[in-house]
């Protein structure tokens, strides 16, 4: 199928649109300065998807230093997907998959060796998306979310 959307880096002019999508799609919401801080520190992994000139999805990430897994040894950089969402009218067209792939390229530019994220254990679309991209569940965090739901931590080598 013809791709109907395009990806580009987030710019500060996109802040309101992205915050609206975040509030509409997810219970985990953030203040404006949180979005701006991630954009300023990690511009290559804060990406928006546009369809007919309108933003329909975003991904924002940060790069952290932590203990390696997968036998990589020692301290490594890890790309952490902080938040990704696509408006209902933009779903099942490959937007999230494209956002993830673009953000993971940015993580590689930042020298990250793996990518990880937390997702609600009941979030079937999310878990299916990450599995399709080659992520595996590396652990379950009980009561991770403010409503006490559990999270899967899902990880993929970059
Ligand atoms: N049911 C089953 N599988 C799905 C679904 C679904 N509803 N949605 C996506 N997938 C899987 C499929 O394998 C799909 O491939 P296919 O369409 O060829 O079968 C693959 O993921 C890629 O789907 P995309 O079209 O790229 O995903 P989409 O653009 O629809 O966005 C997303 C998926 C982001 C999960 C969307 O449903 C959404 O915004 N949900 C609400 C917010 C959310 O849950 N965000 C993730 C929270 S976790 C985090 O932010 C780290
Ligand atoms: Zn997280």
mmCIF file of C-alpha atoms and ligand atoms in Angstrom:
data_model
loop_
_atom_site.group_PDB
_atom_site.id
_atom_site.type_symbol
_atom_site.label_atom_id
_atom_site.label_comp_id
_atom_site.label_asym_id
_atom_site.label_seq_id
_atom_site.Cartn_x
_atom_site.Cartn_y
_atom_site.Cartn_z
ATOM 1 C CA UNK A 1 0.000 0.000 0.000
ATOM 2 C CA UNK A 2 1.114 3.571 -0.721
ATOM 3 C CA UNK A 3 2.485 5.275 2.393
ATOM 4 C CA UNK A 4 0.190 8.199 3.238
ATOM 5 C CA UNK A 5 2.311 9.786 5.939
ATOM 6 C CA UNK A 6 5.745 11.284 6.334
ATOM 7 C CA UNK A 7 8.131 11.473 9.264
ATOM 8 C CA UNK A 8 10.164 14.435 10.440
ATOM 9 C CA UNK A 9 11.919 15.637 13.565
ATOM 10 C CA UNK A 10 9.821 17.370 16.210
ATOM 11 C CA UNK A 11 10.128 21.164 16.324
ATOM 12 C CA UNK A 12 8.931 23.423 19.177
ATOM 13 C CA UNK A 13 5.971 24.523 16.986
ATOM 14 C CA UNK A 14 4.648 20.947 17.258
ATOM 15 C CA UNK A 15 4.427 21.018 21.065
ATOM 16 C CA UNK A 16 0.679 21.626 21.433
ATOM 17 C CA UNK A 17 -0.265 19.030 18.796
ATOM 18 C CA UNK A 18 1.973 16.403 20.372
ATOM 19 C CA UNK A 19 0.719 17.128 23.897
ATOM 20 C CA UNK A 20 -2.866 16.778 22.648
ATOM 21 C CA UNK A 21 -2.158 13.405 21.040
ATOM 22 C CA UNK A 22 -0.424 12.261 24.229
ATOM 23 C CA UNK A 23 -3.403 13.273 26.397
ATOM 24 C CA UNK A 24 -5.911 11.738 24.006
ATOM 25 C CA UNK A 25 -4.130 8.407 23.618
ATOM 26 C CA UNK A 26 -2.397 7.675 26.928
ATOM 27 C CA UNK A 27 -3.006 8.098 30.665
ATOM 28 C CA UNK A 28 0.685 8.943 31.184
ATOM 29 C CA UNK A 29 0.872 12.691 30.537
ATOM 30 C CA UNK A 30 3.662 15.216 31.043
ATOM 31 C CA UNK A 31 4.267 18.940 31.432
ATOM 32 C CA UNK A 32 5.383 20.988 28.422
ATOM 33 C CA UNK A 33 8.928 21.369 29.754
ATOM 34 C CA UNK A 34 9.313 17.581 29.866
ATOM 35 C CA UNK A 35 8.628 17.310 26.109
ATOM 36 C CA UNK A 36 10.928 20.275 25.390
ATOM 37 C CA UNK A 37 13.728 18.840 27.503
ATOM 38 C CA UNK A 38 13.649 15.529 25.581
ATOM 39 C CA UNK A 39 13.608 17.434 22.285
ATOM 40 C CA UNK A 40 16.569 19.591 23.315
ATOM 41 C CA UNK A 41 18.660 16.683 24.578
ATOM 42 C CA UNK A 42 17.693 14.000 22.040
ATOM 43 C CA UNK A 43 16.374 15.684 18.865
ATOM 44 C CA UNK A 44 17.167 12.644 16.690
ATOM 45 C CA UNK A 45 14.746 10.435 18.623
ATOM 46 C CA UNK A 46 11.802 12.850 18.953
ATOM 47 C CA UNK A 47 9.924 12.287 15.692
ATOM 48 C CA UNK A 48 6.453 13.190 14.454
ATOM 49 C CA UNK A 49 4.346 11.608 11.702
ATOM 50 C CA UNK A 50 2.243 13.871 9.476
ATOM 51 C CA UNK A 51 -0.684 12.930 7.296
ATOM 52 C CA UNK A 52 -2.092 15.667 5.015
ATOM 53 C CA UNK A 53 -0.144 18.286 6.957
ATOM 54 C CA UNK A 54 -1.581 17.207 10.315
ATOM 55 C CA UNK A 55 0.415 15.499 13.044
ATOM 56 C CA UNK A 56 -1.074 12.049 13.732
ATOM 57 C CA UNK A 57 1.628 10.491 15.865
ATOM 58 C CA UNK A 58 4.872 11.024 17.760
ATOM 59 C CA UNK A 59 7.655 9.165 19.500
ATOM 60 C CA UNK A 60 9.958 10.608 22.140
ATOM 61 C CA UNK A 61 12.910 8.908 23.742
ATOM 62 C CA UNK A 62 15.956 9.433 25.883
ATOM 63 C CA UNK A 63 19.342 7.812 26.015
ATOM 64 C CA UNK A 64 20.442 6.501 29.400
ATOM 65 C CA UNK A 65 23.567 4.803 30.681
ATOM 66 C CA UNK A 66 22.975 1.518 32.445
ATOM 67 C CA UNK A 67 24.090 -2.035 33.034
ATOM 68 C CA UNK A 68 24.237 -4.136 29.911
ATOM 69 C CA UNK A 69 22.179 -7.222 29.228
ATOM 70 C CA UNK A 70 22.458 -9.711 26.342
ATOM 71 C CA UNK A 71 26.009 -10.397 27.522
ATOM 72 C CA UNK A 72 27.177 -7.047 26.171
ATOM 73 C CA UNK A 73 29.163 -6.459 29.377
ATOM 74 C CA UNK A 74 29.684 -3.375 31.577
ATOM 75 C CA UNK A 75 27.919 -0.029 31.213
ATOM 76 C CA UNK A 76 26.256 0.760 27.930
ATOM 77 C CA UNK A 77 24.007 3.416 26.452
ATOM 78 C CA UNK A 78 20.378 2.392 26.136
ATOM 79 C CA UNK A 79 17.650 4.081 24.148
ATOM 80 C CA UNK A 80 14.464 4.356 26.210
ATOM 81 C CA UNK A 81 11.177 4.897 24.366
ATOM 82 C CA UNK A 82 9.452 7.252 26.810
ATOM 83 C CA UNK A 83 6.210 7.640 24.849
ATOM 84 C CA UNK A 84 4.712 6.768 21.471
ATOM 85 C CA UNK A 85 1.151 7.299 20.284
ATOM 86 C CA UNK A 86 -0.805 7.500 17.045
ATOM 87 C CA UNK A 87 -4.275 9.070 16.757
ATOM 88 C CA UNK A 88 -7.037 6.502 16.107
ATOM 89 C CA UNK A 89 -7.600 7.745 12.521
ATOM 90 C CA UNK A 90 -3.918 7.159 11.728
ATOM 91 C CA UNK A 91 -3.631 3.632 13.109
ATOM 92 C CA UNK A 92 -2.862 0.330 11.351
ATOM 93 C CA UNK A 93 -1.035 2.067 8.512
ATOM 94 C CA UNK A 94 2.461 1.386 9.772
ATOM 95 C CA UNK A 95 2.901 4.812 11.406
ATOM 96 C CA UNK A 96 4.066 3.488 14.788
ATOM 97 C CA UNK A 97 6.353 0.956 13.172
ATOM 98 C CA UNK A 98 7.946 3.717 11.075
ATOM 99 C CA UNK A 99 8.279 6.005 14.124
ATOM 100 C CA UNK A 100 9.975 3.197 16.078
ATOM 101 C CA UNK A 101 12.378 2.377 13.251
ATOM 102 C CA UNK A 102 13.317 6.040 12.785
ATOM 103 C CA UNK A 103 13.821 6.547 16.545
ATOM 104 C CA UNK A 104 15.990 3.423 16.744
ATOM 105 C CA UNK A 105 18.192 4.851 13.954
ATOM 106 C CA UNK A 106 18.553 7.995 16.071
ATOM 107 C CA UNK A 107 19.464 5.872 19.090
ATOM 108 C CA UNK A 108 22.221 4.199 17.065
ATOM 109 C CA UNK A 109 23.514 7.685 16.158
ATOM 110 C CA UNK A 110 23.685 8.347 19.917
ATOM 111 C CA UNK A 111 25.694 5.107 20.266
ATOM 112 C CA UNK A 112 22.950 3.214 22.096
ATOM 113 C CA UNK A 113 23.445 -0.556 22.032
ATOM 114 C CA UNK A 114 19.904 -1.540 22.910
ATOM 115 C CA UNK A 115 16.418 -0.127 22.989
ATOM 116 C CA UNK A 116 13.902 -0.693 25.770
ATOM 117 C CA UNK A 117 10.495 0.487 26.917
ATOM 118 C CA UNK A 118 7.726 -0.229 29.392
ATOM 119 C CA UNK A 119 4.257 -1.177 28.211
ATOM 120 C CA UNK A 120 1.082 -2.100 30.099
ATOM 121 C CA UNK A 121 0.666 -5.877 30.195
ATOM 122 C CA UNK A 122 -2.905 -5.438 28.833
ATOM 123 C CA UNK A 123 -1.813 -3.189 25.924
ATOM 124 C CA UNK A 124 -2.259 -5.760 23.150
ATOM 125 C CA UNK A 125 -1.657 -3.335 20.234
ATOM 126 C CA UNK A 126 1.503 -2.026 21.899
ATOM 127 C CA UNK A 127 2.881 -5.471 22.798
ATOM 128 C CA UNK A 128 2.092 -6.736 19.261
ATOM 129 C CA UNK A 129 3.853 -3.731 17.713
ATOM 130 C CA UNK A 130 7.017 -4.265 19.744
ATOM 131 C CA UNK A 131 7.058 -8.040 19.142
ATOM 132 C CA UNK A 132 6.719 -7.434 15.415
ATOM 133 C CA UNK A 133 9.797 -5.193 15.657
ATOM 134 C CA UNK A 134 11.783 -7.940 17.417
ATOM 135 C CA UNK A 135 11.442 -6.820 21.044
ATOM 136 C CA UNK A 136 11.278 -9.424 23.785
ATOM 137 C CA UNK A 137 9.829 -9.195 27.274
ATOM 138 C CA UNK A 138 12.828 -8.984 29.615
ATOM 139 C CA UNK A 139 10.888 -8.554 32.872
ATOM 140 C CA UNK A 140 7.577 -7.617 34.474
ATOM 141 C CA UNK A 141 7.424 -4.674 36.890
ATOM 142 C CA UNK A 142 4.533 -5.170 39.278
ATOM 143 C CA UNK A 143 2.433 -2.067 39.983
ATOM 144 C CA UNK A 144 4.525 0.117 37.655
ATOM 145 C CA UNK A 145 1.681 2.418 36.623
ATOM 146 C CA UNK A 146 -0.127 4.884 38.903
ATOM 147 C CA UNK A 147 -3.304 2.754 38.700
ATOM 148 C CA UNK A 148 -1.146 -0.177 39.848
ATOM 149 C CA UNK A 149 -1.159 -2.063 36.522
ATOM 150 C CA UNK A 150 1.952 -4.127 35.749
ATOM 151 C CA UNK A 151 4.422 -3.227 33.007
ATOM 152 C CA UNK A 152 6.426 -5.440 30.704
ATOM 153 C CA UNK A 153 9.904 -4.165 30.067
ATOM 154 C CA UNK A 154 10.582 -5.018 26.428
ATOM 155 C CA UNK A 155 14.059 -4.887 24.946
ATOM 156 C CA UNK A 156 15.752 -5.157 21.572
ATOM 157 C CA UNK A 157 19.394 -5.143 20.627
ATOM 158 C CA UNK A 158 20.316 -2.309 18.247
HETATM 159 N N1 LIG B 1 -3.984 -5.182 17.268
HETATM 160 C C1 LIG B 1 -3.040 -6.109 16.987
HETATM 161 N N2 LIG B 1 -1.806 -5.803 16.490
HETATM 162 C C2 LIG B 1 -1.529 -4.493 16.337
HETATM 163 C C3 LIG B 1 -2.464 -3.481 16.644
HETATM 164 C C4 LIG B 1 -3.738 -3.876 17.111
HETATM 165 N N3 LIG B 1 -4.693 -2.956 17.399
HETATM 166 N N4 LIG B 1 -1.887 -2.273 16.383
HETATM 167 C C5 LIG B 1 -0.639 -2.514 15.943
HETATM 168 N N5 LIG B 1 -0.411 -3.867 15.919
HETATM 169 C C6 LIG B 1 0.831 -4.548 15.515
HETATM 170 C C7 LIG B 1 0.602 -5.278 14.213
HETATM 171 O O1 LIG B 1 1.525 -6.335 14.155
HETATM 172 C C8 LIG B 1 0.968 -4.204 13.214
HETATM 173 O O2 LIG B 1 1.314 -4.720 11.962
HETATM 174 P P1 LIG B 1 0.141 -5.033 10.869
HETATM 175 O O3 LIG B 1 -0.760 -3.814 10.832
HETATM 176 O O4 LIG B 1 0.894 -5.257 9.617
HETATM 177 O O5 LIG B 1 -0.572 -6.229 11.399
HETATM 178 C C9 LIG B 1 2.173 -3.582 13.856
HETATM 179 O O6 LIG B 1 1.858 -3.580 15.245
HETATM 180 C C10 LIG B 1 2.473 -2.186 13.384
HETATM 181 O O7 LIG B 1 1.308 -1.398 13.545
HETATM 182 P P2 LIG B 1 1.283 0.157 13.197
HETATM 183 O O8 LIG B 1 0.251 0.392 12.154
HETATM 184 O O9 LIG B 1 2.659 0.650 12.925
HETATM 185 O O10 LIG B 1 0.779 0.739 14.617
HETATM 186 P P3 LIG B 1 -0.133 2.037 14.812
HETATM 187 O O11 LIG B 1 0.396 3.158 13.991
HETATM 188 O O12 LIG B 1 -1.546 1.664 14.675
HETATM 189 O O13 LIG B 1 0.175 2.419 16.353
HETATM 190 C C11 LIG B 1 0.040 2.138 18.747
HETATM 191 C C12 LIG B 1 0.227 1.431 17.384
HETATM 192 C C13 LIG B 1 1.103 3.220 18.914
HETATM 193 C C14 LIG B 1 0.194 1.099 19.863
HETATM 194 C C15 LIG B 1 -1.375 2.777 18.752
HETATM 195 O O14 LIG B 1 -2.346 1.762 18.819
HETATM 196 C C16 LIG B 1 -1.604 3.746 19.906
HETATM 197 O O15 LIG B 1 -1.305 4.951 19.806
HETATM 198 N N6 LIG B 1 -2.169 3.233 21.018
HETATM 199 C C17 LIG B 1 -2.454 4.058 22.192
HETATM 200 C C18 LIG B 1 -1.178 4.601 22.830
HETATM 201 C C19 LIG B 1 -0.230 3.477 23.236
HETATM 202 O O16 LIG B 1 -0.648 2.409 23.680
HETATM 203 N N7 LIG B 1 1.089 3.724 23.073
HETATM 204 C C20 LIG B 1 2.132 2.767 23.476
HETATM 205 C C21 LIG B 1 2.309 2.803 24.956
HETATM 206 S S1 LIG B 1 3.872 2.077 25.492
HETATM 207 C C22 LIG B 1 5.034 3.313 25.267
HETATM 208 O O17 LIG B 1 4.668 4.437 24.964
HETATM 209 C C23 LIG B 1 6.480 2.991 25.472
HETATM 210 ZN ZN1 LIG B 2 9.658 4.301 30.379
#
